[in-house]
Amino acid sequence: MPSEKILEKKKQLVADLSTMLKESSIGVLVDYKGITVEQDTKLRKELREAGCNYKVIKNTLLSRAFADVGIEGLDESLTGTTALSVSPDDYVSGPKILTECAKKVESFTVKGGFIDGRVVSVDEIQALAKLPSKEVLIAQALGGLNSPIQGFANVLSGTIRGLVIALDQIAQKNETA
């Protein structure tokens, strides 16, 4: 039986993990088996730059943390080597980076995840990974909003341009007459 000190340490780890899960909008579970130290370092750097938190966690601790926050249905994914990537506000970056890594490293696989406390499948994680980044989506939305305004401005400038040309022609006609 583990000592009280070790038990307290594990309880604190689960509590910290539960807090991290509560503050996260999205989480992705991966099997990191077969990844080299160099690839892992690069992966962690990319995730950190994207604002994601990435940790290797024991399956039993992760299972207890999921139970604490009410995320059910991921227990079958908690086998073998498991790492978790979470993000508080960016739904796309983590899945995109992890799926790209899974394409490059054959034994690195996405196991599943959650979005806003709801369990999602690997297919849903991969669908998220195919979305453009947050900045691109914002630019597309703003471009969509800007387009009608720009069209209206072009119509107005065309009307004014036509009026100026008509007035110029009248002025030239009056000069010659």
mmCIF file of the C-alpha atoms, coordinates in Angstrom:
data_MODEL
# 
_entry.id   MODEL 
# 
loop_
_atom_site.group_PDB 
_atom_site.id 
_atom_site.type_symbol 
_atom_site.label_atom_id 
_atom_site.label_alt_id 
_atom_site.label_comp_id 
_atom_site.label_asym_id 
_atom_site.label_entity_id 
_atom_site.label_seq_id 
_atom_site.pdbx_PDB_ins_code 
_atom_site.Cartn_x 
_atom_site.Cartn_y 
_atom_site.Cartn_z 
_atom_site.occupancy 
_atom_site.B_iso_or_equiv 
_atom_site.pdbx_formal_charge 
_atom_site.auth_seq_id 
_atom_site.auth_comp_id 
_atom_site.auth_asym_id 
_atom_site.auth_atom_id 
_atom_site.pdbx_PDB_model_num 
ATOM 1   C CA . MET A 1 1   ? 0.000   0.000  0.000   1.00 0.00 ? 1   MET A CA 1 
ATOM 2   C CA . PRO A 1 2   ? 1.413   3.422  -0.941  1.00 0.00 ? 2   PRO A CA 1 
ATOM 3   C CA . SER A 1 3   ? 2.474   5.787  1.793   1.00 0.00 ? 3   SER A CA 1 
ATOM 4   C CA . GLU A 1 4   ? 0.375   8.770  2.841   1.00 0.00 ? 4   GLU A CA 1 
ATOM 5   C CA . LYS A 1 5   ? 2.888   11.145 1.251   1.00 0.00 ? 5   LYS A CA 1 
ATOM 6   C CA . ILE A 1 6   ? 2.617   9.452  -2.152  1.00 0.00 ? 6   ILE A CA 1 
ATOM 7   C CA . LEU A 1 7   ? -1.187  9.309  -1.890  1.00 0.00 ? 7   LEU A CA 1 
ATOM 8   C CA . GLU A 1 8   ? -1.363  13.030 -1.121  1.00 0.00 ? 8   GLU A CA 1 
ATOM 9   C CA . LYS A 1 9   ? 0.911   13.768 -4.062  1.00 0.00 ? 9   LYS A CA 1 
ATOM 10  C CA . LYS A 1 10  ? -1.326  11.762 -6.397  1.00 0.00 ? 10  LYS A CA 1 
ATOM 11  C CA . LYS A 1 11  ? -4.477  13.440 -5.035  1.00 0.00 ? 11  LYS A CA 1 
ATOM 12  C CA . GLN A 1 12  ? -2.873  16.827 -5.700  1.00 0.00 ? 12  GLN A CA 1 
ATOM 13  C CA . LEU A 1 13  ? -1.933  15.749 -9.250  1.00 0.00 ? 13  LEU A CA 1 
ATOM 14  C CA . VAL A 1 14  ? -5.537  14.682 -9.919  1.00 0.00 ? 14  VAL A CA 1 
ATOM 15  C CA . ALA A 1 15  ? -6.840  17.969 -8.467  1.00 0.00 ? 15  ALA A CA 1 
ATOM 16  C CA . ASP A 1 16  ? -4.446  19.987 -10.657 1.00 0.00 ? 16  ASP A CA 1 
ATOM 17  C CA . LEU A 1 17  ? -5.392  17.914 -13.681 1.00 0.00 ? 17  LEU A CA 1 
ATOM 18  C CA . SER A 1 18  ? -9.109  18.407 -12.958 1.00 0.00 ? 18  SER A CA 1 
ATOM 19  C CA . THR A 1 19  ? -8.606  22.164 -12.776 1.00 0.00 ? 19  THR A CA 1 
ATOM 20  C CA . MET A 1 20  ? -6.721  22.119 -16.078 1.00 0.00 ? 20  MET A CA 1 
ATOM 21  C CA . LEU A 1 21  ? -9.531  20.093 -17.702 1.00 0.00 ? 21  LEU A CA 1 
ATOM 22  C CA . LYS A 1 22  ? -12.231 22.457 -16.388 1.00 0.00 ? 22  LYS A CA 1 
ATOM 23  C CA . GLU A 1 23  ? -10.398 25.468 -17.839 1.00 0.00 ? 23  GLU A CA 1 
ATOM 24  C CA . SER A 1 24  ? -9.935  23.803 -21.249 1.00 0.00 ? 24  SER A CA 1 
ATOM 25  C CA . SER A 1 25  ? -12.231 24.131 -24.232 1.00 0.00 ? 25  SER A CA 1 
ATOM 26  C CA . ILE A 1 26  ? -10.680 21.212 -26.053 1.00 0.00 ? 26  ILE A CA 1 
ATOM 27  C CA . GLY A 1 27  ? -8.527  18.223 -25.182 1.00 0.00 ? 27  GLY A CA 1 
ATOM 28  C CA . VAL A 1 28  ? -6.891  15.644 -27.433 1.00 0.00 ? 28  VAL A CA 1 
ATOM 29  C CA . LEU A 1 29  ? -5.548  12.280 -26.258 1.00 0.00 ? 29  LEU A CA 1 
ATOM 30  C CA . VAL A 1 30  ? -2.654  10.757 -28.173 1.00 0.00 ? 30  VAL A CA 1 
ATOM 31  C CA . ASP A 1 31  ? -0.555  7.605  -28.056 1.00 0.00 ? 31  ASP A CA 1 
ATOM 32  C CA . TYR A 1 32  ? 2.985   8.962  -28.269 1.00 0.00 ? 32  TYR A CA 1 
ATOM 33  C CA . LYS A 1 33  ? 4.733   5.588  -28.561 1.00 0.00 ? 33  LYS A CA 1 
ATOM 34  C CA . GLY A 1 34  ? 7.572   5.571  -31.107 1.00 0.00 ? 34  GLY A CA 1 
ATOM 35  C CA . ILE A 1 35  ? 8.232   9.301  -31.164 1.00 0.00 ? 35  ILE A CA 1 
ATOM 36  C CA . THR A 1 36  ? 11.869  10.353 -30.869 1.00 0.00 ? 36  THR A CA 1 
ATOM 37  C CA . VAL A 1 37  ? 13.104  12.920 -28.362 1.00 0.00 ? 37  VAL A CA 1 
ATOM 38  C CA . GLU A 1 38  ? 13.815  15.346 -31.194 1.00 0.00 ? 38  GLU A CA 1 
ATOM 39  C CA . GLN A 1 39  ? 10.287  14.950 -32.609 1.00 0.00 ? 39  GLN A CA 1 
ATOM 40  C CA . ASP A 1 40  ? 8.770   15.250 -29.129 1.00 0.00 ? 40  ASP A CA 1 
ATOM 41  C CA . THR A 1 41  ? 10.719  18.445 -28.416 1.00 0.00 ? 41  THR A CA 1 
ATOM 42  C CA . LYS A 1 42  ? 9.587   19.939 -31.723 1.00 0.00 ? 42  LYS A CA 1 
ATOM 43  C CA . LEU A 1 43  ? 5.974   18.885 -31.051 1.00 0.00 ? 43  LEU A CA 1 
ATOM 44  C CA . ARG A 1 44  ? 5.989   20.405 -27.553 1.00 0.00 ? 44  ARG A CA 1 
ATOM 45  C CA . LYS A 1 45  ? 7.446   23.658 -28.921 1.00 0.00 ? 45  LYS A CA 1 
ATOM 46  C CA . GLU A 1 46  ? 4.773   23.919 -31.628 1.00 0.00 ? 46  GLU A CA 1 
ATOM 47  C CA . LEU A 1 47  ? 1.991   23.227 -29.125 1.00 0.00 ? 47  LEU A CA 1 
ATOM 48  C CA . ARG A 1 48  ? 3.402   25.728 -26.619 1.00 0.00 ? 48  ARG A CA 1 
ATOM 49  C CA . GLU A 1 49  ? 3.612   28.427 -29.320 1.00 0.00 ? 49  GLU A CA 1 
ATOM 50  C CA . ALA A 1 50  ? -0.005  27.699 -30.258 1.00 0.00 ? 50  ALA A CA 1 
ATOM 51  C CA . GLY A 1 51  ? -1.100  28.180 -26.633 1.00 0.00 ? 51  GLY A CA 1 
ATOM 52  C CA . CYS A 1 52  ? -1.699  24.493 -25.918 1.00 0.00 ? 52  CYS A CA 1 
ATOM 53  C CA . ASN A 1 53  ? -0.633  22.591 -22.824 1.00 0.00 ? 53  ASN A CA 1 
ATOM 54  C CA . TYR A 1 54  ? 0.810   19.108 -23.503 1.00 0.00 ? 54  TYR A CA 1 
ATOM 55  C CA . LYS A 1 55  ? 1.488   16.533 -20.793 1.00 0.00 ? 55  LYS A CA 1 
ATOM 56  C CA . VAL A 1 56  ? 2.256   12.853 -20.496 1.00 0.00 ? 56  VAL A CA 1 
ATOM 57  C CA . ILE A 1 57  ? -0.062  11.523 -17.800 1.00 0.00 ? 57  ILE A CA 1 
ATOM 58  C CA . LYS A 1 58  ? -0.681  8.164  -16.171 1.00 0.00 ? 58  LYS A CA 1 
ATOM 59  C CA . ASN A 1 59  ? -3.929  6.638  -17.379 1.00 0.00 ? 59  ASN A CA 1 
ATOM 60  C CA . THR A 1 60  ? -5.299  6.043  -13.863 1.00 0.00 ? 60  THR A CA 1 
ATOM 61  C CA . LEU A 1 61  ? -4.737  9.665  -12.833 1.00 0.00 ? 61  LEU A CA 1 
ATOM 62  C CA . LEU A 1 62  ? -6.304  10.921 -16.044 1.00 0.00 ? 62  LEU A CA 1 
ATOM 63  C CA . SER A 1 63  ? -9.290  8.607  -15.580 1.00 0.00 ? 63  SER A CA 1 
ATOM 64  C CA . ARG A 1 64  ? -9.891  9.990  -12.083 1.00 0.00 ? 64  ARG A CA 1 
ATOM 65  C CA . ALA A 1 65  ? -9.570  13.576 -13.301 1.00 0.00 ? 65  ALA A CA 1 
ATOM 66  C CA . PHE A 1 66  ? -12.073 12.895 -16.099 1.00 0.00 ? 66  PHE A CA 1 
ATOM 67  C CA . ALA A 1 67  ? -14.471 11.452 -13.510 1.00 0.00 ? 67  ALA A CA 1 
ATOM 68  C CA . ASP A 1 68  ? -14.008 14.554 -11.313 1.00 0.00 ? 68  ASP A CA 1 
ATOM 69  C CA . VAL A 1 69  ? -15.003 16.945 -14.107 1.00 0.00 ? 69  VAL A CA 1 
ATOM 70  C CA . GLY A 1 70  ? -17.774 14.743 -15.522 1.00 0.00 ? 70  GLY A CA 1 
ATOM 71  C CA . ILE A 1 71  ? -16.177 13.741 -18.821 1.00 0.00 ? 71  ILE A CA 1 
ATOM 72  C CA . GLU A 1 72  ? -17.317 10.174 -19.442 1.00 0.00 ? 72  GLU A CA 1 
ATOM 73  C CA . GLY A 1 73  ? -16.547 7.844  -22.316 1.00 0.00 ? 73  GLY A CA 1 
ATOM 74  C CA . LEU A 1 74  ? -12.796 8.217  -22.694 1.00 0.00 ? 74  LEU A CA 1 
ATOM 75  C CA . ASP A 1 75  ? -11.812 5.299  -20.457 1.00 0.00 ? 75  ASP A CA 1 
ATOM 76  C CA . GLU A 1 76  ? -11.404 2.959  -23.457 1.00 0.00 ? 76  GLU A CA 1 
ATOM 77  C CA . SER A 1 77  ? -8.845  5.430  -24.866 1.00 0.00 ? 77  SER A CA 1 
ATOM 78  C CA . LEU A 1 78  ? -6.780  5.275  -21.691 1.00 0.00 ? 78  LEU A CA 1 
ATOM 79  C CA . THR A 1 79  ? -4.584  2.323  -22.622 1.00 0.00 ? 79  THR A CA 1 
ATOM 80  C CA . GLY A 1 80  ? -0.908  2.230  -23.462 1.00 0.00 ? 80  GLY A CA 1 
ATOM 81  C CA . THR A 1 81  ? 1.107   5.421  -23.510 1.00 0.00 ? 81  THR A CA 1 
ATOM 82  C CA . THR A 1 82  ? -1.083  8.507  -23.193 1.00 0.00 ? 82  THR A CA 1 
ATOM 83  C CA . ALA A 1 83  ? -0.425  12.205 -23.540 1.00 0.00 ? 83  ALA A CA 1 
ATOM 84  C CA . LEU A 1 84  ? -3.002  14.981 -23.345 1.00 0.00 ? 84  LEU A CA 1 
ATOM 85  C CA . SER A 1 85  ? -3.021  18.298 -25.146 1.00 0.00 ? 85  SER A CA 1 
ATOM 86  C CA . VAL A 1 86  ? -5.483  20.936 -23.916 1.00 0.00 ? 86  VAL A CA 1 
ATOM 87  C CA . SER A 1 87  ? -6.247  24.496 -24.935 1.00 0.00 ? 87  SER A CA 1 
ATOM 88  C CA . PRO A 1 88  ? -8.382  27.047 -23.122 1.00 0.00 ? 88  PRO A CA 1 
ATOM 89  C CA . ASP A 1 89  ? -9.614  28.905 -26.211 1.00 0.00 ? 89  ASP A CA 1 
ATOM 90  C CA . ASP A 1 90  ? -8.221  27.630 -29.519 1.00 0.00 ? 90  ASP A CA 1 
ATOM 91  C CA . TYR A 1 91  ? -10.214 24.714 -30.920 1.00 0.00 ? 91  TYR A CA 1 
ATOM 92  C CA . VAL A 1 92  ? -8.109  24.164 -34.041 1.00 0.00 ? 92  VAL A CA 1 
ATOM 93  C CA . SER A 1 93  ? -4.369  24.500 -33.319 1.00 0.00 ? 93  SER A CA 1 
ATOM 94  C CA . GLY A 1 94  ? -3.922  21.492 -31.012 1.00 0.00 ? 94  GLY A CA 1 
ATOM 95  C CA . PRO A 1 95  ? -5.753  18.990 -33.225 1.00 0.00 ? 95  PRO A CA 1 
ATOM 96  C CA . LYS A 1 96  ? -4.015  20.388 -36.324 1.00 0.00 ? 96  LYS A CA 1 
ATOM 97  C CA . ILE A 1 97  ? -0.501  20.046 -34.844 1.00 0.00 ? 97  ILE A CA 1 
ATOM 98  C CA . LEU A 1 98  ? -1.161  16.588 -33.379 1.00 0.00 ? 98  LEU A CA 1 
ATOM 99  C CA . THR A 1 99  ? -2.715  15.205 -36.579 1.00 0.00 ? 99  THR A CA 1 
ATOM 100 C CA . GLU A 1 100 ? 0.217   16.520 -38.610 1.00 0.00 ? 100 GLU A CA 1 
ATOM 101 C CA . CYS A 1 101 ? 2.573   14.729 -36.205 1.00 0.00 ? 101 CYS A CA 1 
ATOM 102 C CA . ALA A 1 102 ? 0.507   11.535 -36.559 1.00 0.00 ? 102 ALA A CA 1 
ATOM 103 C CA . LYS A 1 103 ? 0.935   11.755 -40.349 1.00 0.00 ? 103 LYS A CA 1 
ATOM 104 C CA . LYS A 1 104 ? 4.720   12.049 -40.015 1.00 0.00 ? 104 LYS A CA 1 
ATOM 105 C CA . VAL A 1 105 ? 5.245   9.437  -37.260 1.00 0.00 ? 105 VAL A CA 1 
ATOM 106 C CA . GLU A 1 106 ? 3.468   6.169  -38.005 1.00 0.00 ? 106 GLU A CA 1 
ATOM 107 C CA . SER A 1 107 ? 3.231   4.914  -34.414 1.00 0.00 ? 107 SER A CA 1 
ATOM 108 C CA . PHE A 1 108 ? 1.999   8.282  -33.042 1.00 0.00 ? 108 PHE A CA 1 
ATOM 109 C CA . THR A 1 109 ? -1.815  8.174  -33.056 1.00 0.00 ? 109 THR A CA 1 
ATOM 110 C CA . VAL A 1 110 ? -4.733  10.316 -31.949 1.00 0.00 ? 110 VAL A CA 1 
ATOM 111 C CA . LYS A 1 111 ? -6.958  8.361  -29.552 1.00 0.00 ? 111 LYS A CA 1 
ATOM 112 C CA . GLY A 1 112 ? -9.867  10.757 -29.059 1.00 0.00 ? 112 GLY A CA 1 
ATOM 113 C CA . GLY A 1 113 ? -10.709 13.846 -27.082 1.00 0.00 ? 113 GLY A CA 1 
ATOM 114 C CA . PHE A 1 114 ? -13.304 16.235 -25.755 1.00 0.00 ? 114 PHE A CA 1 
ATOM 115 C CA . ILE A 1 115 ? -14.760 19.585 -26.753 1.00 0.00 ? 115 ILE A CA 1 
ATOM 116 C CA . ASP A 1 116 ? -16.418 21.700 -24.062 1.00 0.00 ? 116 ASP A CA 1 
ATOM 117 C CA . GLY A 1 117 ? -16.823 18.632 -21.833 1.00 0.00 ? 117 GLY A CA 1 
ATOM 118 C CA . ARG A 1 118 ? -18.355 16.457 -24.581 1.00 0.00 ? 118 ARG A CA 1 
ATOM 119 C CA . VAL A 1 119 ? -16.431 13.386 -25.743 1.00 0.00 ? 119 VAL A CA 1 
ATOM 120 C CA . VAL A 1 120 ? -15.571 13.396 -29.451 1.00 0.00 ? 120 VAL A CA 1 
ATOM 121 C CA . SER A 1 121 ? -14.226 10.744 -31.786 1.00 0.00 ? 121 SER A CA 1 
ATOM 122 C CA . VAL A 1 122 ? -10.956 10.651 -33.683 1.00 0.00 ? 122 VAL A CA 1 
ATOM 123 C CA . ASP A 1 123 ? -12.856 11.567 -36.868 1.00 0.00 ? 123 ASP A CA 1 
ATOM 124 C CA . GLU A 1 124 ? -14.192 14.739 -35.246 1.00 0.00 ? 124 GLU A CA 1 
ATOM 125 C CA . ILE A 1 125 ? -10.688 15.673 -34.073 1.00 0.00 ? 125 ILE A CA 1 
ATOM 126 C CA . GLN A 1 126 ? -9.394  15.153 -37.625 1.00 0.00 ? 126 GLN A CA 1 
ATOM 127 C CA . ALA A 1 127 ? -12.255 17.270 -39.019 1.00 0.00 ? 127 ALA A CA 1 
ATOM 128 C CA . LEU A 1 128 ? -11.241 20.086 -36.654 1.00 0.00 ? 128 LEU A CA 1 
ATOM 129 C CA . ALA A 1 129 ? -7.648  19.730 -37.823 1.00 0.00 ? 129 ALA A CA 1 
ATOM 130 C CA . LYS A 1 130 ? -8.737  20.406 -41.408 1.00 0.00 ? 130 LYS A CA 1 
ATOM 131 C CA . LEU A 1 131 ? -10.255 23.778 -40.487 1.00 0.00 ? 131 LEU A CA 1 
ATOM 132 C CA . PRO A 1 132 ? -8.210  26.896 -41.182 1.00 0.00 ? 132 PRO A CA 1 
ATOM 133 C CA . SER A 1 133 ? -6.570  28.641 -38.239 1.00 0.00 ? 133 SER A CA 1 
ATOM 134 C CA . LYS A 1 134 ? -8.412  31.144 -36.049 1.00 0.00 ? 134 LYS A CA 1 
ATOM 135 C CA . GLU A 1 135 ? -6.747  34.104 -37.781 1.00 0.00 ? 135 GLU A CA 1 
ATOM 136 C CA . VAL A 1 136 ? -7.741  32.843 -41.244 1.00 0.00 ? 136 VAL A CA 1 
ATOM 137 C CA . LEU A 1 137 ? -11.343 32.262 -40.138 1.00 0.00 ? 137 LEU A CA 1 
ATOM 138 C CA . ILE A 1 138 ? -11.524 35.801 -38.706 1.00 0.00 ? 138 ILE A CA 1 
ATOM 139 C CA . ALA A 1 139 ? -10.067 37.230 -41.924 1.00 0.00 ? 139 ALA A CA 1 
ATOM 140 C CA . GLN A 1 140 ? -12.612 35.289 -44.006 1.00 0.00 ? 140 GLN A CA 1 
ATOM 141 C CA . ALA A 1 141 ? -15.495 36.513 -41.829 1.00 0.00 ? 141 ALA A CA 1 
ATOM 142 C CA . LEU A 1 142 ? -14.303 40.111 -42.012 1.00 0.00 ? 142 LEU A CA 1 
ATOM 143 C CA . GLY A 1 143 ? -13.829 39.781 -45.771 1.00 0.00 ? 143 GLY A CA 1 
ATOM 144 C CA . GLY A 1 144 ? -17.409 38.544 -46.034 1.00 0.00 ? 144 GLY A CA 1 
ATOM 145 C CA . LEU A 1 145 ? -18.641 41.518 -44.030 1.00 0.00 ? 145 LEU A CA 1 
ATOM 146 C CA . ASN A 1 146 ? -16.466 43.949 -45.983 1.00 0.00 ? 146 ASN A CA 1 
ATOM 147 C CA . SER A 1 147 ? -17.540 42.702 -49.416 1.00 0.00 ? 147 SER A CA 1 
ATOM 148 C CA . PRO A 1 148 ? -21.089 44.205 -49.461 1.00 0.00 ? 148 PRO A CA 1 
ATOM 149 C CA . ILE A 1 149 ? -19.775 47.526 -48.148 1.00 0.00 ? 149 ILE A CA 1 
ATOM 150 C CA . GLN A 1 150 ? -17.066 47.589 -50.812 1.00 0.00 ? 150 GLN A CA 1 
ATOM 151 C CA . GLY A 1 151 ? -19.632 46.758 -53.501 1.00 0.00 ? 151 GLY A CA 1 
ATOM 152 C CA . PHE A 1 152 ? -21.883 49.570 -52.296 1.00 0.00 ? 152 PHE A CA 1 
ATOM 153 C CA . ALA A 1 153 ? -18.942 51.995 -52.359 1.00 0.00 ? 153 ALA A CA 1 
ATOM 154 C CA . ASN A 1 154 ? -18.135 50.912 -55.928 1.00 0.00 ? 154 ASN A CA 1 
ATOM 155 C CA . VAL A 1 155 ? -21.759 51.484 -57.016 1.00 0.00 ? 155 VAL A CA 1 
ATOM 156 C CA . LEU A 1 156 ? -21.758 54.945 -55.454 1.00 0.00 ? 156 LEU A CA 1 
ATOM 157 C CA . SER A 1 157 ? -18.410 55.873 -56.993 1.00 0.00 ? 157 SER A CA 1 
ATOM 158 C CA . GLY A 1 158 ? -19.641 54.627 -60.385 1.00 0.00 ? 158 GLY A CA 1 
ATOM 159 C CA . THR A 1 159 ? -22.754 56.786 -60.116 1.00 0.00 ? 159 THR A CA 1 
ATOM 160 C CA . ILE A 1 160 ? -20.724 59.821 -59.081 1.00 0.00 ? 160 ILE A CA 1 
ATOM 161 C CA . ARG A 1 161 ? -18.186 59.132 -61.844 1.00 0.00 ? 161 ARG A CA 1 
ATOM 162 C CA . GLY A 1 162 ? -21.047 58.979 -64.370 1.00 0.00 ? 162 GLY A CA 1 
ATOM 163 C CA . LEU A 1 163 ? -22.432 62.287 -63.068 1.00 0.00 ? 163 LEU A CA 1 
ATOM 164 C CA . VAL A 1 164 ? -19.009 63.948 -63.339 1.00 0.00 ? 164 VAL A CA 1 
ATOM 165 C CA . ILE A 1 165 ? -18.560 62.688 -66.908 1.00 0.00 ? 165 ILE A CA 1 
ATOM 166 C CA . ALA A 1 166 ? -22.054 63.912 -67.857 1.00 0.00 ? 166 ALA A CA 1 
ATOM 167 C CA . LEU A 1 167 ? -21.415 67.351 -66.323 1.00 0.00 ? 167 LEU A CA 1 
ATOM 168 C CA . ASP A 1 168 ? -18.027 67.537 -68.081 1.00 0.00 ? 168 ASP A CA 1 
ATOM 169 C CA . GLN A 1 169 ? -19.652 66.737 -71.423 1.00 0.00 ? 169 GLN A CA 1 
ATOM 170 C CA . ILE A 1 170 ? -22.335 69.392 -70.822 1.00 0.00 ? 170 ILE A CA 1 
ATOM 171 C CA . ALA A 1 171 ? -19.626 71.909 -69.934 1.00 0.00 ? 171 ALA A CA 1 
ATOM 172 C CA . GLN A 1 172 ? -17.662 71.065 -73.116 1.00 0.00 ? 172 GLN A CA 1 
ATOM 173 C CA . LYS A 1 173 ? -20.842 71.340 -75.201 1.00 0.00 ? 173 LYS A CA 1 
ATOM 174 C CA . ASN A 1 174 ? -21.612 74.746 -73.710 1.00 0.00 ? 174 ASN A CA 1 
ATOM 175 C CA . GLU A 1 175 ? -18.035 75.932 -74.396 1.00 0.00 ? 175 GLU A CA 1 
ATOM 176 C CA . THR A 1 176 ? -18.222 74.998 -78.079 1.00 0.00 ? 176 THR A CA 1 
ATOM 177 C CA . ALA A 1 177 ? -21.645 76.558 -78.516 1.00 0.00 ? 177 ALA A CA 1 
# 
